CSV table of C-alpha atoms in Angstrom, one decimal:
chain,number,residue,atom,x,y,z
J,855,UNK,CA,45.4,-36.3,66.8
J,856,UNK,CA,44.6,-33.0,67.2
J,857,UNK,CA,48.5,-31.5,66.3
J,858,UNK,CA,48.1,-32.3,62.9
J,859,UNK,CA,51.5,-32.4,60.8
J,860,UNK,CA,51.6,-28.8,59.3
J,861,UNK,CA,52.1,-29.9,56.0
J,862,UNK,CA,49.0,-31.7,54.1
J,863,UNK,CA,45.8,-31.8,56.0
J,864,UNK,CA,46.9,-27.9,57.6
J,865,UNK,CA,44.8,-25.7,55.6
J,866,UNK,CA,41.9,-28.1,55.5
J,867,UNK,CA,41.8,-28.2,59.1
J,868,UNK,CA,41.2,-24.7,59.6
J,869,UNK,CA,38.5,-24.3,56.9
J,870,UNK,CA,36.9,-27.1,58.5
J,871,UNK,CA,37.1,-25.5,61.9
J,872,UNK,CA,35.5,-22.4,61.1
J,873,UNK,CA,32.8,-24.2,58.7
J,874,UNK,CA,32.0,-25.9,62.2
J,875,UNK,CA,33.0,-29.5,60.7
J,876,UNK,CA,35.7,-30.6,62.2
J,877,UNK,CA,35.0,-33.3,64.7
J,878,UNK,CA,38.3,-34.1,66.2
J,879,UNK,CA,39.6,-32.1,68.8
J,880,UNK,CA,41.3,-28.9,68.7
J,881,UNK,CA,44.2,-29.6,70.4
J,882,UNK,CA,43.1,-26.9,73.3
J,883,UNK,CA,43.9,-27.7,77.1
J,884,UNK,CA,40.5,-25.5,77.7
J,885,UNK,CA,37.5,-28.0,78.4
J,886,UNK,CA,35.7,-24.6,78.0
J,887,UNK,CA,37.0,-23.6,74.3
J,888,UNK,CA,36.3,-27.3,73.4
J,889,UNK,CA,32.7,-27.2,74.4
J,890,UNK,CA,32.1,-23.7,72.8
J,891,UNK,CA,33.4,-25.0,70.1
J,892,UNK,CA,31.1,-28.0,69.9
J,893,UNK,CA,28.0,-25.6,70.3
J,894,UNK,CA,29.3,-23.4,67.2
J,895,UNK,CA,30.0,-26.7,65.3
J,896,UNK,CA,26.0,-27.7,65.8
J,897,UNK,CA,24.8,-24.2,65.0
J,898,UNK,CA,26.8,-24.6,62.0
J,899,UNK,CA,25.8,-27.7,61.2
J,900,UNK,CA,21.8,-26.7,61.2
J,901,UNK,CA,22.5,-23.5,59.7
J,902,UNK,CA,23.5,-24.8,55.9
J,903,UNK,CA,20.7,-26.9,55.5
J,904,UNK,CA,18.4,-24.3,56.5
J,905,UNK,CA,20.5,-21.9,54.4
J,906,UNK,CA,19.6,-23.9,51.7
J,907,UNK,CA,15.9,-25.0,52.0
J,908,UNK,CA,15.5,-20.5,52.0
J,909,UNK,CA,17.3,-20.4,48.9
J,910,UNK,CA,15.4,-22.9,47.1
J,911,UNK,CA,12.1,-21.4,48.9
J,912,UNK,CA,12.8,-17.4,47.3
J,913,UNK,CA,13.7,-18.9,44.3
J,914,UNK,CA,10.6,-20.7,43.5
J,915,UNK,CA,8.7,-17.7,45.1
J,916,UNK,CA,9.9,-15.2,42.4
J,917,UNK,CA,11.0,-17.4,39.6
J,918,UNK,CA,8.5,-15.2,37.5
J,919,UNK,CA,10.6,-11.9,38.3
J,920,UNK,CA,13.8,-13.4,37.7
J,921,UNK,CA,15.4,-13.3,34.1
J,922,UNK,CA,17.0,-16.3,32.5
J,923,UNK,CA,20.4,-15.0,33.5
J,924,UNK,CA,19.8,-14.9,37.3
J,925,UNK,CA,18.1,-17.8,36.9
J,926,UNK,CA,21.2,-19.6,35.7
J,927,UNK,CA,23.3,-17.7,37.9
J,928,UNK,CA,21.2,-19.0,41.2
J,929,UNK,CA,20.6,-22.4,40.1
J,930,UNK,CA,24.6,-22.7,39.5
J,931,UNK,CA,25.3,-21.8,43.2
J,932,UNK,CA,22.2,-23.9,44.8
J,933,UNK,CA,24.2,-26.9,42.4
J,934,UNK,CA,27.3,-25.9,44.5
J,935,UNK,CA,25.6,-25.5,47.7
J,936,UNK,CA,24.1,-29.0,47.0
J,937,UNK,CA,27.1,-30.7,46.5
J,938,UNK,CA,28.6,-29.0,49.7
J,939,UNK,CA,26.0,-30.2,52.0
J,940,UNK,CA,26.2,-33.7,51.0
J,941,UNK,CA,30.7,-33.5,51.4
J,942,UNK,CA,30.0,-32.0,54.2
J,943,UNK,CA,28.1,-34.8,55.7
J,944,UNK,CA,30.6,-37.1,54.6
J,945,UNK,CA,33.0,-36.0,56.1
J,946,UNK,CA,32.1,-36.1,59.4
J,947,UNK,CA,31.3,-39.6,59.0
J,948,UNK,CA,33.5,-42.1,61.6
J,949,UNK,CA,34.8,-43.0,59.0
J,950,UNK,CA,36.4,-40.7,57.4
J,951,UNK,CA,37.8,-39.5,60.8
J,952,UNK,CA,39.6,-42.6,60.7
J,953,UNK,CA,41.0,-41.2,57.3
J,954,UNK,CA,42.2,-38.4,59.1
J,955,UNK,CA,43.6,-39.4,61.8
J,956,UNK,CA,45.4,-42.3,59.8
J,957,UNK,CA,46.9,-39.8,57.4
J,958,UNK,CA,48.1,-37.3,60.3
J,959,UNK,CA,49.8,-40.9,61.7
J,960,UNK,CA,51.5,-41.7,58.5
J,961,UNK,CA,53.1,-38.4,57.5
J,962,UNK,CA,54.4,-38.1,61.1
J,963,UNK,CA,56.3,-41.0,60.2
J,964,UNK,CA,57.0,-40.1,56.9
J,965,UNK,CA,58.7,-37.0,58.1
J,966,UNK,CA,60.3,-38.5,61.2
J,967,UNK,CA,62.0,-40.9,58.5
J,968,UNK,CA,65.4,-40.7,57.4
J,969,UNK,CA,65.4,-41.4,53.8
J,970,UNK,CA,66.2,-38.4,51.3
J,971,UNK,CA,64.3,-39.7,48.5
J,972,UNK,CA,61.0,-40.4,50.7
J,973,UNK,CA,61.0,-36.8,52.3
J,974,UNK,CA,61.8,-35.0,49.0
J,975,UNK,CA,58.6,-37.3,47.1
J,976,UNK,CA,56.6,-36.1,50.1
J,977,UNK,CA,57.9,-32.7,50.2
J,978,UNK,CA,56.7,-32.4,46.1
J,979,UNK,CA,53.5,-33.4,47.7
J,980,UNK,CA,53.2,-31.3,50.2
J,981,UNK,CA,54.1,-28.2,48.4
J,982,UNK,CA,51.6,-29.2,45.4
J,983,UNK,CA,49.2,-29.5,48.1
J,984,UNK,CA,49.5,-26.6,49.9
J,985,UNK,CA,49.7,-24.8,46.8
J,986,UNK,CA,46.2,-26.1,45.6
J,987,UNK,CA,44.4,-25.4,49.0
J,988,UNK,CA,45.3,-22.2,48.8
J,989,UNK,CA,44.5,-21.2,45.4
J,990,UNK,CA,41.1,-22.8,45.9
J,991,UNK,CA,40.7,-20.7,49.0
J,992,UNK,CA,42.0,-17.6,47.4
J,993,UNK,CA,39.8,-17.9,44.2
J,994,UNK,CA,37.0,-18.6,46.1
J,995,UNK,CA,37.3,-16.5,48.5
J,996,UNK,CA,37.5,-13.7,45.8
J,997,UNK,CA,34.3,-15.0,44.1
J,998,UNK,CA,32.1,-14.1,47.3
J,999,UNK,CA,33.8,-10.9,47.5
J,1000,UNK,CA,33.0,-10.3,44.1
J,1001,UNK,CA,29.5,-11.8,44.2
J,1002,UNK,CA,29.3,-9.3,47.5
J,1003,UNK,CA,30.5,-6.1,45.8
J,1004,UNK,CA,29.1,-6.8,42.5
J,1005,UNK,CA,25.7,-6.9,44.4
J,1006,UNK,CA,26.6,-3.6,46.2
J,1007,UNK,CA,27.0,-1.5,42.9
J,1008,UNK,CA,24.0,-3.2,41.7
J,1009,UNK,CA,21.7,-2.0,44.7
J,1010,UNK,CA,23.2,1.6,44.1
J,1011,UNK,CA,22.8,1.5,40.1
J,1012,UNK,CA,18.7,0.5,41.1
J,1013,UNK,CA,18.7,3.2,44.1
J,1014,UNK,CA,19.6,6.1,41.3
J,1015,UNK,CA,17.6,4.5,38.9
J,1016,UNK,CA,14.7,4.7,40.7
J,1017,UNK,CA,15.4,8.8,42.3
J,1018,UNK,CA,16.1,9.6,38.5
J,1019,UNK,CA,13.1,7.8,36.9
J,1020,UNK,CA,10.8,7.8,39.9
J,1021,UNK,CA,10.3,4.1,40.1
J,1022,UNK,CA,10.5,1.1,42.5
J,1023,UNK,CA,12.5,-1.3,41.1
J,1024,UNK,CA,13.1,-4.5,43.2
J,1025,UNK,CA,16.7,-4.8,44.5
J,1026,UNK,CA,17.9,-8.0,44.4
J,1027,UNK,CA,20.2,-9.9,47.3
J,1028,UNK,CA,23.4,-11.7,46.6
J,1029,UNK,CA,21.9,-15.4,47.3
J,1030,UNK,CA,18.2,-14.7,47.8
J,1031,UNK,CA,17.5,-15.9,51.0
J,1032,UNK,CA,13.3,-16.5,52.0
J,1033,UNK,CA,12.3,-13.4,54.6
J,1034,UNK,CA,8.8,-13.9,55.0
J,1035,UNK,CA,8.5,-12.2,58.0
J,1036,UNK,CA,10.9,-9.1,57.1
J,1037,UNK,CA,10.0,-6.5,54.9
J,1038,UNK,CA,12.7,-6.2,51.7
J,1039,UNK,CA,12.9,-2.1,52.0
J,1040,UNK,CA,12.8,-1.3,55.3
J,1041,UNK,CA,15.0,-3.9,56.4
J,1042,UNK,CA,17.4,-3.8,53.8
J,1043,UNK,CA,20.1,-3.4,55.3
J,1044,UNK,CA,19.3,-6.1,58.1
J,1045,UNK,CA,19.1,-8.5,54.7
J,1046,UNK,CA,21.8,-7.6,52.7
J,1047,UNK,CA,24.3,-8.0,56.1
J,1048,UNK,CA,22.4,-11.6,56.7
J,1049,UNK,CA,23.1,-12.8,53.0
J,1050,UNK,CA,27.0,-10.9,53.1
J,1051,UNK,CA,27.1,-13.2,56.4
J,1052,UNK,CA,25.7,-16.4,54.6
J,1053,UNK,CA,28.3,-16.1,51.4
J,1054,UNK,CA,31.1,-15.4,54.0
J,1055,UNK,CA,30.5,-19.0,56.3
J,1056,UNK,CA,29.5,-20.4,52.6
J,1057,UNK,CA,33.1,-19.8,51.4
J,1058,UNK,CA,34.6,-22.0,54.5
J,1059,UNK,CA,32.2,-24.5,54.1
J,1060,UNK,CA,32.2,-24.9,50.3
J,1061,UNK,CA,36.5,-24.6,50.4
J,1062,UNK,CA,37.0,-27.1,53.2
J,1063,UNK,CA,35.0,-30.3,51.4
J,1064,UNK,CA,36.6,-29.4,48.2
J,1065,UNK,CA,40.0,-29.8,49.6
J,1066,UNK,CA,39.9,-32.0,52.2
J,1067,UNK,CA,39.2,-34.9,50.2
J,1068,UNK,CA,41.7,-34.1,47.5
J,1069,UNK,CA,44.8,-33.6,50.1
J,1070,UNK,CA,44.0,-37.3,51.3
J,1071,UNK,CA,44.0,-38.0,48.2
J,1072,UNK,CA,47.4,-36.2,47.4
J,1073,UNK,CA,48.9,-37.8,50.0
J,1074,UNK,CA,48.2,-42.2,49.6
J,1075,UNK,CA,50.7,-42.0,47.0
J,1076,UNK,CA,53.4,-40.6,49.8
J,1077,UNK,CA,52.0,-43.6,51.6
J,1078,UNK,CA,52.4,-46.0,48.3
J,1079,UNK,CA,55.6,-44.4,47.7
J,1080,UNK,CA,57.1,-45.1,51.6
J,1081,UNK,CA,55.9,-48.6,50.8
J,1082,UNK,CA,58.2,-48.7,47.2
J,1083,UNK,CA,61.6,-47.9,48.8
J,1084,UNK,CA,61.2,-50.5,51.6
J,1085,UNK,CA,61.3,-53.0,49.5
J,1086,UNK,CA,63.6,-52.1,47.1
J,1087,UNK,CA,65.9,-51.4,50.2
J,1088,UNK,CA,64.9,-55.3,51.4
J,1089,UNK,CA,68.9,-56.8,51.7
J,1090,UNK,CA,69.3,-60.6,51.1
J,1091,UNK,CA,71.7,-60.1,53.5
J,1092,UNK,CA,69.1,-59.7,56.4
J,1093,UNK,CA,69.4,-62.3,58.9
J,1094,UNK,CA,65.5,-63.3,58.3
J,1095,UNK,CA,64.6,-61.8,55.2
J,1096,UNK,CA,61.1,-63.7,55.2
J,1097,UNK,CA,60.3,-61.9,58.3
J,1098,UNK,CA,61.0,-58.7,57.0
J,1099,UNK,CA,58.7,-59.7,54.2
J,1100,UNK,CA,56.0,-60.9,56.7
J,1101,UNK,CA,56.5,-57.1,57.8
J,1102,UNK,CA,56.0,-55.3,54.6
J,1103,UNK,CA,53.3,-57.6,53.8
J,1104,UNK,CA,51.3,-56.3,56.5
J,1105,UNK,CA,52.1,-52.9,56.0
J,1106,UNK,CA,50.9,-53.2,52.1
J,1107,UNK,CA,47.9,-54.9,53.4
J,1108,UNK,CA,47.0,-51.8,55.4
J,1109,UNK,CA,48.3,-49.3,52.9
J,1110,UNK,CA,45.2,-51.4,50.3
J,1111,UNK,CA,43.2,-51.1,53.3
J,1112,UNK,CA,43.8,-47.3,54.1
J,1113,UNK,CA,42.9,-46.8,50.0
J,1114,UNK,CA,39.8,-48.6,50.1
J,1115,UNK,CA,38.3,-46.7,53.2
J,1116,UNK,CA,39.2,-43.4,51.4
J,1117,UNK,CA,37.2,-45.2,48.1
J,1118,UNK,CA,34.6,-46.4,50.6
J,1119,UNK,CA,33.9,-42.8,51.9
J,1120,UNK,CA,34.4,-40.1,48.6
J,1121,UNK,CA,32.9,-42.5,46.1
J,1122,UNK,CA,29.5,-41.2,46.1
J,1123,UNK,CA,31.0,-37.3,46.4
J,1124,UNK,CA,33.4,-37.6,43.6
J,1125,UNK,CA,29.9,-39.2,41.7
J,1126,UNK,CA,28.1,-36.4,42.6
J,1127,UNK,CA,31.1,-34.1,41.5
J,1128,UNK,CA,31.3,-35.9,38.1
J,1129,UNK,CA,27.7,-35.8,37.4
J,1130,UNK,CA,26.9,-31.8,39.2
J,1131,UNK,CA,30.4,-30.1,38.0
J,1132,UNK,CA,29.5,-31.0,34.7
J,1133,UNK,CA,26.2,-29.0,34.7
J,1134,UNK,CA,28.0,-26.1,36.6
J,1135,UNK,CA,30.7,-25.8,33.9
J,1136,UNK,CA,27.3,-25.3,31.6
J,1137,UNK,CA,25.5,-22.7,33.6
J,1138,UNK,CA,28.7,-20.7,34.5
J,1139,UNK,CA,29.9,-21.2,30.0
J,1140,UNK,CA,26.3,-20.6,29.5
J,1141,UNK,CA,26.9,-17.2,31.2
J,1142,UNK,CA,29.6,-16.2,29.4
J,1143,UNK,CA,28.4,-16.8,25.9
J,1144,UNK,CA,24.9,-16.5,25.8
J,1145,UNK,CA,24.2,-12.9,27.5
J,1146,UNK,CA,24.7,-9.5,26.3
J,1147,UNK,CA,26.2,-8.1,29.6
J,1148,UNK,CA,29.5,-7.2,30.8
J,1149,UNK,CA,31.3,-9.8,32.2
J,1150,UNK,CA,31.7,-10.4,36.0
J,1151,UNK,CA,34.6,-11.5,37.5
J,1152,UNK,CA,32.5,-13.7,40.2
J,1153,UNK,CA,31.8,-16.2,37.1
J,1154,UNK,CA,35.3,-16.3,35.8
J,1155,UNK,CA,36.7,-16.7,39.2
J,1156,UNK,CA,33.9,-19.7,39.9
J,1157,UNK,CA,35.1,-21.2,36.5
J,1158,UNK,CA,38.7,-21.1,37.3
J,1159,UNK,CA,38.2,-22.6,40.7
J,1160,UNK,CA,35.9,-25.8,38.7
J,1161,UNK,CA,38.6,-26.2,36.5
J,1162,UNK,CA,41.2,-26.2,39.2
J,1163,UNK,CA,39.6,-29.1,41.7
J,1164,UNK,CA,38.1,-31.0,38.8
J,1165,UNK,CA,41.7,-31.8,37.0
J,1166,UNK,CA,43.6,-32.3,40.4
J,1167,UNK,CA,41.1,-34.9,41.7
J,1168,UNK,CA,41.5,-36.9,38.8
J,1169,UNK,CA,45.4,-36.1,38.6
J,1170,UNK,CA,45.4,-37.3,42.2
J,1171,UNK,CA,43.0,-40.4,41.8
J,1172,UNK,CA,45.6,-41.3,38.9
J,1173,UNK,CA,48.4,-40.6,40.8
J,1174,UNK,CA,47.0,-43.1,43.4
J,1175,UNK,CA,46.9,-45.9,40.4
J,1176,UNK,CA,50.3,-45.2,39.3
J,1177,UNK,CA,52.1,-45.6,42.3
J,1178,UNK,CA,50.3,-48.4,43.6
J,1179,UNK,CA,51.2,-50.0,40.0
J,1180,UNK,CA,55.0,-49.1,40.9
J,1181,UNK,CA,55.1,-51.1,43.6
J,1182,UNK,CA,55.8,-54.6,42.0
J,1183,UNK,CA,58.6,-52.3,39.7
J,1184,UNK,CA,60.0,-51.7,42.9
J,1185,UNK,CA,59.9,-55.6,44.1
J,1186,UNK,CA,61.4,-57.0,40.8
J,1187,UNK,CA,64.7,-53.8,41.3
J,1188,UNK,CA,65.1,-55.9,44.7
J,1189,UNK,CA,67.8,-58.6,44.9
J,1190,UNK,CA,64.9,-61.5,44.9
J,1191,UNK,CA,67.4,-63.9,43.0
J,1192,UNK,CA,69.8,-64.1,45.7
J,1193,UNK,CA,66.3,-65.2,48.2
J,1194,UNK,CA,65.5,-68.2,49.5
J,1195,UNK,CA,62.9,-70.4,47.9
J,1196,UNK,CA,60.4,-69.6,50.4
J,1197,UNK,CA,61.0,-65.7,50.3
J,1198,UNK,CA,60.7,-65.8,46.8
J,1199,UNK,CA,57.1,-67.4,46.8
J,1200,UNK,CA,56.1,-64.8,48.7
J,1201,UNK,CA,57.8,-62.0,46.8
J,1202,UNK,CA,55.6,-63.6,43.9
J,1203,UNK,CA,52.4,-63.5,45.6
J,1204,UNK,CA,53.2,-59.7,46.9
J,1205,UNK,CA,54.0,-58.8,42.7
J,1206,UNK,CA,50.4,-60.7,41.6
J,1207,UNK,CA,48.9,-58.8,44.0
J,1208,UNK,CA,50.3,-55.3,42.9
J,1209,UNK,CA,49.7,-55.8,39.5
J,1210,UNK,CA,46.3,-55.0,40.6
J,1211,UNK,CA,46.0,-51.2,40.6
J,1212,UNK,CA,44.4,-49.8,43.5
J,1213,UNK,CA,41.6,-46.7,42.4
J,1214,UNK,CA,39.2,-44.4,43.8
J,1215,UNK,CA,36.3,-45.6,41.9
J,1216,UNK,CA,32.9,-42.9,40.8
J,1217,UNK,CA,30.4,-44.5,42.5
J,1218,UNK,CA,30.0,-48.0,41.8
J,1219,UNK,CA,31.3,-47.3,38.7
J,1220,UNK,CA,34.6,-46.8,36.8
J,1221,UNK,CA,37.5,-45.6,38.3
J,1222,UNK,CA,38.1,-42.2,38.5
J,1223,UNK,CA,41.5,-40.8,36.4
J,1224,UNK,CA,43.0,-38.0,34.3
J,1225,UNK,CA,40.9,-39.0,31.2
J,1226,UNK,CA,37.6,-38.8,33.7
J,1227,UNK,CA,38.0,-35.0,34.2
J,1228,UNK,CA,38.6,-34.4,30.1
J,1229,UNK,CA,34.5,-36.2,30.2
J,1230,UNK,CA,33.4,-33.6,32.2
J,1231,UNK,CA,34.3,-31.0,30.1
J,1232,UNK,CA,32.8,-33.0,26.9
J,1233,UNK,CA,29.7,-33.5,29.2
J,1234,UNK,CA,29.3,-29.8,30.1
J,1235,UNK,CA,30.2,-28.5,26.4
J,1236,UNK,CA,27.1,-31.2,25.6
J,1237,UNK,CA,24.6,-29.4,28.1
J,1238,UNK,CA,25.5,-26.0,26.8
J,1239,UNK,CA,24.8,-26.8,23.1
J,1240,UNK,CA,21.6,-28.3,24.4
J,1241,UNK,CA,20.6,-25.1,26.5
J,1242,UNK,CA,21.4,-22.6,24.0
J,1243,UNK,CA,19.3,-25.1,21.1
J,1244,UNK,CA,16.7,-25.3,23.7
C-alpha cells in the first residue's frame, strides 16, 4: 500500500514522512532505507513531546518578562502545538491505517473505472484536494518563515539598541524553548539555529495532521458517489438482478462501515479542533486589534490558514451527509417498477436505510457540518469581547 494513488492522500504522505508519522511502508526495495527510516520516525516521535513540555517549561519560567502580546502570541502556538500532538497520535493509530490503506484501495478502483461521470466527480475532488493541501502547506510554511525572519530583525533591532543605549536587553527566541544548561548570550547562535530547526520539523508536523484527515474526508463522498451510479445503472434486464443487489448491498454496507471508522478515529480531533480553533481565532484577532504595533504577516498568515481548514472540514463533513443522503435519490431514478417483488423489498430496505445520513460526528456530540464552522467564529468573536472586557 505503499504506491499510494498520486491524487488524494499524495501530499499528505510526504508531510507525514518527514514529520516521522507515517507508519506504512515507503515503498523502498532497501531493507536499509526502511529501517533508517523507522529510527528517524522514533526520534521524531519523542522529539515533539519534548519540544513541547520546553516550551511550556520557558514560558512559565519568564511569564513575568513577557508582555501581554507575547504572551498571547506563545500561548496561540502551544494551543496549535497541542492540538498537533494529540492528531498526531491519532493518526498512527491501527486504525486509522486501515483508513489509509482503504482509501488508497478505493481510488485505485475509482480511477481504474470506466465511467465518465465517476472519474470527472473524483477528479473535482481530487483537484479541490490537492489544491487545499497545498495552500495549507504554502501558508504555513510561510508563517515559520515569517515567525523566523521576523525574529531575526527583532534580535538585530535589540543588538543596536543596546551598542546605541548601552544596555542588555533580553533577546527573545522564536518559540522559547527551556535551555537550562546553555547560556542565552554566548550560545546564541547555537539557540536561535535549535528553535529555526524546531519551527522548520513543526511546519511538517502541524501541516500533515491538518490535511490528512480532511483529504479522507474529501474523498468518502467519491466513495458515496461510486456507490450512486451503480445503482442507478442496476438494469431490470440483468439476468439476476437480486444478486446484483445482494452485491451492492454489501458494498453500501462497507462504504457505512468505512464512514464510521473514519468517525470512530477523528471524532475526538475534530472536538478538540472545534473547541481549541475557536480560542486560536481569539488570540490571533486579539492580536490584531488590541495592540499598538505594526502588523506581522506571521499572524495574518496563521489566520488565513485557521480559516482555510476550519471551513473545508466542515464543507467536507457536509459533503459526506449530502451524498450519503443522495444515495436513495439515486435508487428511486432506477427502473425498480419493472423488479420483481422480492428485488423490490430489498430496494425498500436499501432506501430506509439511506435516508439515514451518515456524519462525522464532534465528539460524542452533534454532527459536524457547514453551519458548525460559522459557531466557531461566533465562539471566538465571544472570547475576544471577553479578553479585551477582561
Amino acid at each position: 500500500m505503499a504506491n499510494l494513488p498520486p491524487q488524494i492522500l499524495r501530499v499528505s504522505k510526504y508531510c507525514m514522512v518527514v514529520a516521522g508519522t507515517w507508519r506504512l511502508s515507503l515503498a523502498s526495495r532497501h531493507e536499509v532505507l526502511q529501517k533508517i527510516y523507522s529510527l528517524y520516525s522514533a526520534c521524531a516521535r519523542a522529539y515533539f513531546p519534548i519540544m513541547l513540555t520546553s516550551m511550556c517549561l520557558q514560558t512559565v519560567r519568564e511569564k513575568s518578562t513577557k508582555s501581554t502580546e507575547e504572551m498571547f502570541r506563545i500561548l496561540s502556538y502551544i494551543i496549535l502545538l497541542f492540538i498537533v500532538q494529540i492528531a498526531s497520535l491519532m493518526c498512527q493509530t491501527g486504525k486509522f491505517q486501515k483508513v489509509l490503506v482503504r482509501v488508497a484501495s478505493e481510488e485505485r478502483s475509482i480511477l481504474n473505472s470506466c465511467d465518465w461521470n465517476l472519474l470527472r466527480f473524483h477528479s473535482r475532488r481530487a483537484q479541490f484536494c490537492r489544491t487545499f493541501n497545498l495552500n495549507i502547506l504554502f501558508s504555513t510554511s510561510g508563517a515559520v518563515v515569517c515567525i523566523i525572519l521576523e525574529n531575526w530583525f527583532l534580535r538585530r533591532s535589540i543588538d543596536r539598541h543596546n551598542v546605541l543605549y548601552n544596555e542588555s536587553q533580553d533577546k527573545p527566541f522564536a518559540i522559547g524553548l527551556y535551555s537550562h544548561s546553555l547560556d542565552r548570550e554566548r550560545h546564541a547562535t547555537l539557540l536561535v539555529a535549535i528553535n529555526d530547526l524546531c519551527l522548520c520539523m513543526n511546519t511538517f508536523a502541524v501541516v500533515s495532521t491538518k490535511i490528512v484527515f480532511i483529504s479522507c474526508m474529501i474523498f468518502a463522498p467519491s466513495m458515496l458517489k461510486k456507490l450512486q451510479i451503480e445503482f442507478s445503472k442496476l438494469n431490470h434486464r440483468d439476468s439476476d438482478v437480486v444478486s446484483c443487489l445482494k452485491m451492492l448491498v454489501v458494498d453500501h454496507q462497507e462504504v457505512v462501515g468505512f464512514v464510521e471508522t473514519m468517525n470512530g478515529s477523528v471524532k475526538y480531533l475534530i472536538l478538540l479542533e472545534y473547541l481549541l480553533n475557536s480560542l486560536n481565532f481569539a488570540v490571533v484577532s486579539l492580536q490584531f486589534i488590541s495592540f499598538e504595533t505594526k502588523l506581522l504577516p506571521s499572524p495574518i498568515l496563521f489566520f488565513y490558514t485557521l480559516l482555510v481548514q476550519t471551513f473545508v472540514l466542515g464543507w467536507s463533513a457536509n459533503e459526506i451527509q449530502v451524498q450519503s443522503l443522495a444515495i436513495a435519490d439515486a435508487l428511486y431514478e432506477s427502473l425498480w417498477y419493472e423488479y420483481t417483488e422480492r428485488a423490490k423489498k430489498m430496494l425498500l430496505i436499501m432506501m430506509m436505510r439511506a435516508q439515514k445520513p451518515l456524519a462525522l460526528t464532534i465528539g460524542p456530540f452533534d454532527a459536524m457540518k457547514t453551519g458548525s464552522a460559522l459557531a466557531i467564529m461566533k465562539a471566538s468573536y465571544s472570547y475576544v469581547t471577553v479578553m479585551i472586557d477582561g
